Amino acid sequence: MLYAIKIATRYLTASKAQTALLVFGVAIGVFIFIFMSALIGGLAEFIMARTAGDMAHITIQAEAVDPALLSPADAHRVLLAQEPASQTAAILKDTAAFIPLIESLPGVIGTSPQINGSGFLTRGAQVTQVSINGLEPGKESVIANLAGYITQGTANLGAGGVLLGKTLTQDMNLRLGQTVRVQSSYGIEALLTITGIYEMGSGGPDRRQAYVSLATARTLFKMPQGVTRIEIKLADLYTADALAPRIKALTGLDAKSWTEQAAQLLEALQAQAQTGYILKAFALLTIIIGVASALLLSTYRRRPEIGIMRAMGAGRWFVMVVFVSQGALIGLMGGLFGAAAGYGVLLAFPGRDSFAPGQNGLPIDIAQGAYGLAIVLTTLGAIAASILPARAAARLDPVTAIGQ
Amino acid sequence: MTALLQVQDLVKTFGSGDAETRVLRGVHLAMQTGELAALLGPSGSGKSTLLTILGTLMHPTSGQHSMLGVDLTTASDRALTEFRNQHIGFVFQFHNLLPDFTALENVVFPTAVREGRETAAARTRGQELLVRMGLAERIHFPTANLSGGQKQRVAVARALMNRPELVLADEPTGNLDRASAAQVMDLIAEINRDEGTTFLISTHDEKIAALCQRQIVVGEGLVTG
Ligand SMILES: Nc1ncnc2c1ncn2[C@@H]1O[C@H](COP(=O)(O)OP(=O)(O)OP(=O)(O)O)[C@@H](O)[C@H]1O
Ligand SMILES: [Mg+2]
């Protein structure tokens, strides 16, 4: 074995230019593999961070109660009981009991009990419809990192405070510290002070969202106890599908994974990953074809030598190992060079964390280069590629090979 | 002298049908240990064919072939490879050496391939053989840079490496000049005399044949002498 590897090494070093070219070709394939891994991985993380990062990973939503039908429906008219107070029956009660339970589950990093509803924001003659989010003080940044998006003031929600998006304040000409009137869909009004202005960078929340404290929301929505929704954040968002049913079993509440709502996002990410796999598979295929054809040529060129070795008592297995080792060495060297080159080039990119939308370049994650995998797959691929030529070499008839 | 090898009724045909060529048509041959024999015959008579069969590189179409009491007619490829490695040395006319290896590396190959590595003992023997072949200065030379005569002497050294009982040489001096040919033949004769190694050398050269004790002639698919 060792001796066969020595012969293989000599064969490779004997034709240096050819070997160098071959290793270079393999290295390019490996480089593409690594670059694609880092890019696809970085892109996926970037997209996830931009979208799912601010999302709740598991949501428990109070079931909406259908308004009661007051009189038998006739063809023209339907009369519904739209009594606000009765709607509060749809709330999640006993939050105090099951929130610690959920928080004790492994993988759960935080919960955010909320009261959500809609209302109007009024300042002078201006009126804008907003969705009102009541958050528990101290848990403002558990789901979306509100504190990180604050451009003025603070994310801390006190009684009588409201956080508004930057676009909304610009549209309505509002400034930090000013007072606005908020009217809920229940018709209840409150005077609130703008204690913070945030900018998430996406239109919806920046224009239509108002964050208040849970206590304020209780008043606005006539909900002395309970909440309408509990949002849960996980350490790994991909565990949501497994954890949601567990929470459901534990609490009896309808816990939904983010993937149920974000199917499109998931599909897009999967399609993107698949494109990456295809490109990587082609890179590997190119390596395999390159190595196989080069080695096939080499076995042909060395036919007389193979014949001599066989005449001297080298078995078929020995010849096989000589050529398979050449493939393995080429794959390993190409893999190492390609990985080193890939790492070097990726270092030059700004890196995913410092990458901002709208900026030139690519959201590359150097940590996702899959260097080890690239080297291992390339070596295995090159070994696989060498098996056909090696078998041809091992099966050569020594007499015709020597060609005396 | 004891019988080293024996062939009986050896037949070798190439091709089939109209293209069938009967090269050997029932050869009987026995060689004793220690012989130095020349294999003669016109071009195309089947000298190389006989040598490759005796060297276990090719199976005869029919007939018996045994050496050192071992029946080689029916042995497996693996068994033949091992037998060849231990008991038979080869010297060919062309393409004798591995060009990317030094003279010494070529010489120790038969031992290294058996032991899985180049041992110090093998290297020592290889060096001794090269010195004996008058190649003391060329031990670590890449064989691609050696002259034709030097290459053939390296090939003889390699053929002797595993102390085989039989060395088969197919026109070993065929493309050498007179002086180099004489040098190679002198070395072969010397080894035969000193160590009792059996040689069978195919040649067209009467002078070389005259140096051998025995002349075996191939003709009409049969062997005489
Ligand atoms: N593989 C083969 N297929 C078909 N015919 C072959 C094959 N090998 C040898 N022959 C034929 O067998 C005959 C004997 O060939 P061989 O090489 O043994 O002769 P030779 O005595 O060594 O000749 P030379 O002195 O020219 O080397 C020739 O007619 C040759 O064409
Ligand atoms: Mg011949």
PDB file of N, CA, C and O in Angstrom, chain B residues 92-128:
ATOM      1  N   PHE B  92      13.618  -7.503 -21.146  1.00  0.00           N
ATOM      2  CA  PHE B  92      12.983  -7.319 -22.454  1.00  0.00           C
ATOM      3  C   PHE B  92      13.877  -6.482 -23.355  1.00  0.00           C
ATOM      4  O   PHE B  92      14.874  -5.905 -22.913  1.00  0.00           O
ATOM      5  N   GLN B  93      13.456  -6.403 -24.610  1.00  0.00           N
ATOM      6  CA  GLN B  93      14.261  -5.624 -25.552  1.00  0.00           C
ATOM      7  C   GLN B  93      14.007  -4.118 -25.397  1.00  0.00           C
ATOM      8  O   GLN B  93      14.921  -3.318 -25.371  1.00  0.00           O
ATOM      9  N   PHE B  94      12.734  -3.771 -25.325  1.00  0.00           N
ATOM     10  CA  PHE B  94      12.372  -2.353 -25.174  1.00  0.00           C
ATOM     11  C   PHE B  94      11.595  -2.160 -23.874  1.00  0.00           C
ATOM     12  O   PHE B  94      11.212  -3.126 -23.227  1.00  0.00           O
ATOM     13  N   HIS B  95      11.311  -0.917 -23.579  1.00  0.00           N
ATOM     14  CA  HIS B  95      10.402  -0.593 -22.471  1.00  0.00           C
ATOM     15  C   HIS B  95      10.701  -1.424 -21.234  1.00  0.00           C
ATOM     16  O   HIS B  95       9.826  -2.034 -20.660  1.00  0.00           O
ATOM     17  N   ASN B  96      11.940  -1.454 -20.874  1.00  0.00           N
ATOM     18  CA  ASN B  96      12.303  -2.338 -19.792  1.00  0.00           C
ATOM     19  C   ASN B  96      12.116  -1.731 -18.418  1.00  0.00           C
ATOM     20  O   ASN B  96      11.709  -2.412 -17.487  1.00  0.00           O
ATOM     21  N   LEU B  97      12.409  -0.429 -18.333  1.00  0.00           N
ATOM     22  CA  LEU B  97      12.490   0.186 -17.003  1.00  0.00           C
ATOM     23  C   LEU B  97      11.377   1.196 -16.797  1.00  0.00           C
ATOM     24  O   LEU B  97      10.743   1.654 -17.750  1.00  0.00           O
ATOM     25  N   LEU B  98      11.152   1.516 -15.539  1.00  0.00           N
ATOM     26  CA  LEU B  98      10.203   2.574 -15.214  1.00  0.00           C
ATOM     27  C   LEU B  98      10.967   3.895 -15.305  1.00  0.00           C
ATOM     28  O   LEU B  98      11.877   4.151 -14.512  1.00  0.00           O
ATOM     29  N   PRO B  99      10.643   4.737 -16.292  1.00  0.00           N
ATOM     30  CA  PRO B  99      11.502   5.889 -16.601  1.00  0.00           C
ATOM     31  C   PRO B  99      11.533   6.965 -15.504  1.00  0.00           C
ATOM     32  O   PRO B  99      12.484   7.724 -15.435  1.00  0.00           O
ATOM     33  N   ASP B 100      10.525   7.015 -14.650  1.00  0.00           N
ATOM     34  CA  ASP B 100      10.499   8.080 -13.646  1.00  0.00           C
ATOM     35  C   ASP B 100      11.200   7.682 -12.349  1.00  0.00           C
ATOM     36  O   ASP B 100      11.113   8.395 -11.358  1.00  0.00           O
ATOM     37  N   PHE B 101      11.870   6.513 -12.392  1.00  0.00           N
ATOM     38  CA  PHE B 101      12.523   6.036 -11.174  1.00  0.00           C
ATOM     39  C   PHE B 101      14.014   5.886 -11.419  1.00  0.00           C
ATOM     40  O   PHE B 101      14.449   5.740 -12.563  1.00  0.00           O
ATOM     41  N   THR B 102      14.786   5.934 -10.338  1.00  0.00           N
ATOM     42  CA  THR B 102      16.234   5.807 -10.476  1.00  0.00           C
ATOM     43  C   THR B 102      16.586   4.355 -10.751  1.00  0.00           C
ATOM     44  O   THR B 102      15.750   3.456 -10.634  1.00  0.00           O
ATOM     45  N   ALA B 103      17.850   4.152 -11.111  1.00  0.00           N
ATOM     46  CA  ALA B 103      18.337   2.801 -11.386  1.00  0.00           C
ATOM     47  C   ALA B 103      18.083   1.908 -10.172  1.00  0.00           C
ATOM     48  O   ALA B 103      17.539   0.807 -10.306  1.00  0.00           O
ATOM     49  N   LEU B 104      18.439   2.399  -8.997  1.00  0.00           N
ATOM     50  CA  LEU B 104      18.280   1.581  -7.796  1.00  0.00           C
ATOM     51  C   LEU B 104      16.808   1.280  -7.527  1.00  0.00           C
ATOM     52  O   LEU B 104      16.444   0.151  -7.196  1.00  0.00           O
ATOM     53  N   GLU B 105      15.954   2.291  -7.683  1.00  0.00           N
ATOM     54  CA  GLU B 105      14.511   2.075  -7.450  1.00  0.00           C
ATOM     55  C   GLU B 105      13.955   1.020  -8.396  1.00  0.00           C
ATOM     56  O   GLU B 105      13.118   0.203  -8.005  1.00  0.00           O
ATOM     57  N   ASN B 106      14.449   1.032  -9.645  1.00  0.00           N
ATOM     58  CA  ASN B 106      14.016   0.014 -10.588  1.00  0.00           C
ATOM     59  C   ASN B 106      14.472  -1.374 -10.154  1.00  0.00           C
ATOM     60  O   ASN B 106      13.713  -2.331 -10.236  1.00  0.00           O
ATOM     61  N   VAL B 107      15.713  -1.444  -9.699  1.00  0.00           N
ATOM     62  CA  VAL B 107      16.277  -2.751  -9.349  1.00  0.00           C
ATOM     63  C   VAL B 107      15.551  -3.355  -8.148  1.00  0.00           C
ATOM     64  O   VAL B 107      15.262  -4.555  -8.125  1.00  0.00           O
ATOM     65  N   VAL B 108      15.226  -2.527  -7.150  1.00  0.00           N
ATOM     66  CA  VAL B 108      14.609  -3.095  -5.941  1.00  0.00           C
ATOM     67  C   VAL B 108      13.106  -3.339  -6.114  1.00  0.00           C
ATOM     68  O   VAL B 108      12.476  -3.923  -5.243  1.00  0.00           O
ATOM     69  N   PHE B 109      12.538  -2.908  -7.242  1.00  0.00           N
ATOM     70  CA  PHE B 109      11.084  -3.037  -7.415  1.00  0.00           C
ATOM     71  C   PHE B 109      10.536  -4.434  -7.106  1.00  0.00           C
ATOM     72  O   PHE B 109       9.567  -4.563  -6.338  1.00  0.00           O
ATOM     73  N   PRO B 110      11.116  -5.498  -7.663  1.00  0.00           N
ATOM     74  CA  PRO B 110      10.515  -6.829  -7.420  1.00  0.00           C
ATOM     75  C   PRO B 110      10.449  -7.190  -5.936  1.00  0.00           C
ATOM     76  O   PRO B 110       9.510  -7.862  -5.504  1.00  0.00           O
ATOM     77  N   THR B 111      11.432  -6.727  -5.153  1.00  0.00           N
ATOM     78  CA  THR B 111      11.402  -7.012  -3.719  1.00  0.00           C
ATOM     79  C   THR B 111      10.420  -6.088  -3.012  1.00  0.00           C
ATOM     80  O   THR B 111       9.622  -6.515  -2.170  1.00  0.00           O
ATOM     81  N   ALA B 112      10.468  -4.803  -3.386  1.00  0.00           N
ATOM     82  CA  ALA B 112       9.613  -3.812  -2.720  1.00  0.00           C
ATOM     83  C   ALA B 112       8.137  -4.122  -2.952  1.00  0.00           C
ATOM     84  O   ALA B 112       7.314  -3.984  -2.043  1.00  0.00           O
ATOM     85  N   VAL B 113       7.794  -4.564  -4.155  1.00  0.00           N
ATOM     86  CA  VAL B 113       6.387  -4.820  -4.446  1.00  0.00           C
ATOM     87  C   VAL B 113       5.886  -6.013  -3.632  1.00  0.00           C
ATOM     88  O   VAL B 113       4.715  -6.102  -3.288  1.00  0.00           O
ATOM     89  N   ARG B 114       6.814  -6.917  -3.300  1.00  0.00           N
ATOM     90  CA  ARG B 114       6.416  -8.065  -2.496  1.00  0.00           C
ATOM     91  C   ARG B 114       6.322  -7.693  -1.023  1.00  0.00           C
ATOM     92  O   ARG B 114       5.405  -8.104  -0.317  1.00  0.00           O
ATOM     93  N   GLU B 115       7.285  -6.860  -0.567  1.00  0.00           N
ATOM     94  CA  GLU B 115       7.331  -6.533   0.866  1.00  0.00           C
ATOM     95  C   GLU B 115       6.507  -5.302   1.228  1.00  0.00           C
ATOM     96  O   GLU B 115       6.354  -4.979   2.401  1.00  0.00           O
ATOM     97  N   GLY B 116       6.033  -4.609   0.213  1.00  0.00           N
ATOM     98  CA  GLY B 116       5.193  -3.439   0.482  1.00  0.00           C
ATOM     99  C   GLY B 116       5.974  -2.174   0.736  1.00  0.00           C
ATOM    100  O   GLY B 116       5.392  -1.105   0.917  1.00  0.00           O
ATOM    101  N   ARG B 117       7.288  -2.250   0.772  1.00  0.00           N
ATOM    102  CA  ARG B 117       8.116  -1.044   0.915  1.00  0.00           C
ATOM    103  C   ARG B 117       9.554  -1.375   0.541  1.00  0.00           C
ATOM    104  O   ARG B 117       9.917  -2.545   0.433  1.00  0.00           O
ATOM    105  N   GLU B 118      10.342  -0.320   0.366  1.00  0.00           N
ATOM    106  CA  GLU B 118      11.749  -0.520   0.035  1.00  0.00           C
ATOM    107  C   GLU B 118      12.536  -0.673   1.324  1.00  0.00           C
ATOM    108  O   GLU B 118      12.768   0.303   2.028  1.00  0.00           O
ATOM    109  N   THR B 119      12.930  -1.888   1.647  1.00  0.00           N
ATOM    110  CA  THR B 119      13.675  -2.085   2.894  1.00  0.00           C
ATOM    111  C   THR B 119      15.153  -1.770   2.678  1.00  0.00           C
ATOM    112  O   THR B 119      15.634  -1.737   1.543  1.00  0.00           O
ATOM    113  N   ALA B 120      15.846  -1.538   3.785  1.00  0.00           N
ATOM    114  CA  ALA B 120      17.279  -1.249   3.716  1.00  0.00           C
ATOM    115  C   ALA B 120      18.021  -2.439   3.119  1.00  0.00           C
ATOM    116  O   ALA B 120      18.936  -2.275   2.305  1.00  0.00           O
ATOM    117  N   ALA B 121      17.593  -3.642   3.498  1.00  0.00           N
ATOM    118  CA  ALA B 121      18.250  -4.852   2.988  1.00  0.00           C
ATOM    119  C   ALA B 121      18.108  -4.920   1.475  1.00  0.00           C
ATOM    120  O   ALA B 121      19.070  -5.251   0.762  1.00  0.00           O
ATOM    121  N   ALA B 122      16.901  -4.590   0.981  1.00  0.00           N
ATOM    122  CA  ALA B 122      16.670  -4.620  -0.459  1.00  0.00           C
ATOM    123  C   ALA B 122      17.559  -3.596  -1.153  1.00  0.00           C
ATOM    124  O   ALA B 122      18.149  -3.874  -2.206  1.00  0.00           O
ATOM    125  N   ARG B 123      17.696  -2.438  -0.542  1.00  0.00           N
ATOM    126  CA  ARG B 123      18.532  -1.399  -1.155  1.00  0.00           C
ATOM    127  C   ARG B 123      19.987  -1.842  -1.225  1.00  0.00           C
ATOM    128  O   ARG B 123      20.658  -1.616  -2.232  1.00  0.00           O
ATOM    129  N   THR B 124      20.425  -2.464  -0.152  1.00  0.00           N
ATOM    130  CA  THR B 124      21.811  -2.936  -0.136  1.00  0.00           C
ATOM    131  C   THR B 124      22.035  -3.942  -1.261  1.00  0.00           C
ATOM    132  O   THR B 124      23.010  -3.835  -2.025  1.00  0.00           O
ATOM    133  N   ARG B 125      21.131  -4.891  -1.390  1.00  0.00           N
ATOM    134  CA  ARG B 125      21.285  -5.887  -2.462  1.00  0.00           C
ATOM    135  C   ARG B 125      21.221  -5.212  -3.831  1.00  0.00           C
ATOM    136  O   ARG B 125      22.013  -5.533  -4.725  1.00  0.00           O
ATOM    137  N   GLY B 126      20.309  -4.271  -3.997  1.00  0.00           N
ATOM    138  CA  GLY B 126      20.186  -3.564  -5.266  1.00  0.00           C
ATOM    139  C   GLY B 126      21.475  -2.847  -5.622  1.00  0.00           C
ATOM    140  O   GLY B 126      21.931  -2.886  -6.773  1.00  0.00           O
ATOM    141  N   GLN B 127      22.082  -2.212  -4.623  1.00  0.00           N
ATOM    142  CA  GLN B 127      23.334  -1.497  -4.872  1.00  0.00           C
ATOM    143  C   GLN B 127      24.435  -2.472  -5.266  1.00  0.00           C
ATOM    144  O   GLN B 127      25.187  -2.220  -6.213  1.00  0.00           O
ATOM    145  N   GLU B 128      24.511  -3.607  -4.561  1.00  0.00           N
ATOM    146  CA  GLU B 128      25.524  -4.611  -4.888  1.00  0.00           C
ATOM    147  C   GLU B 128      25.380  -5.075  -6.329  1.00  0.00           C
ATOM    148  O   GLU B 128      26.364  -5.187  -7.059  1.00  0.00           O
TER     149      GLU B 128
END
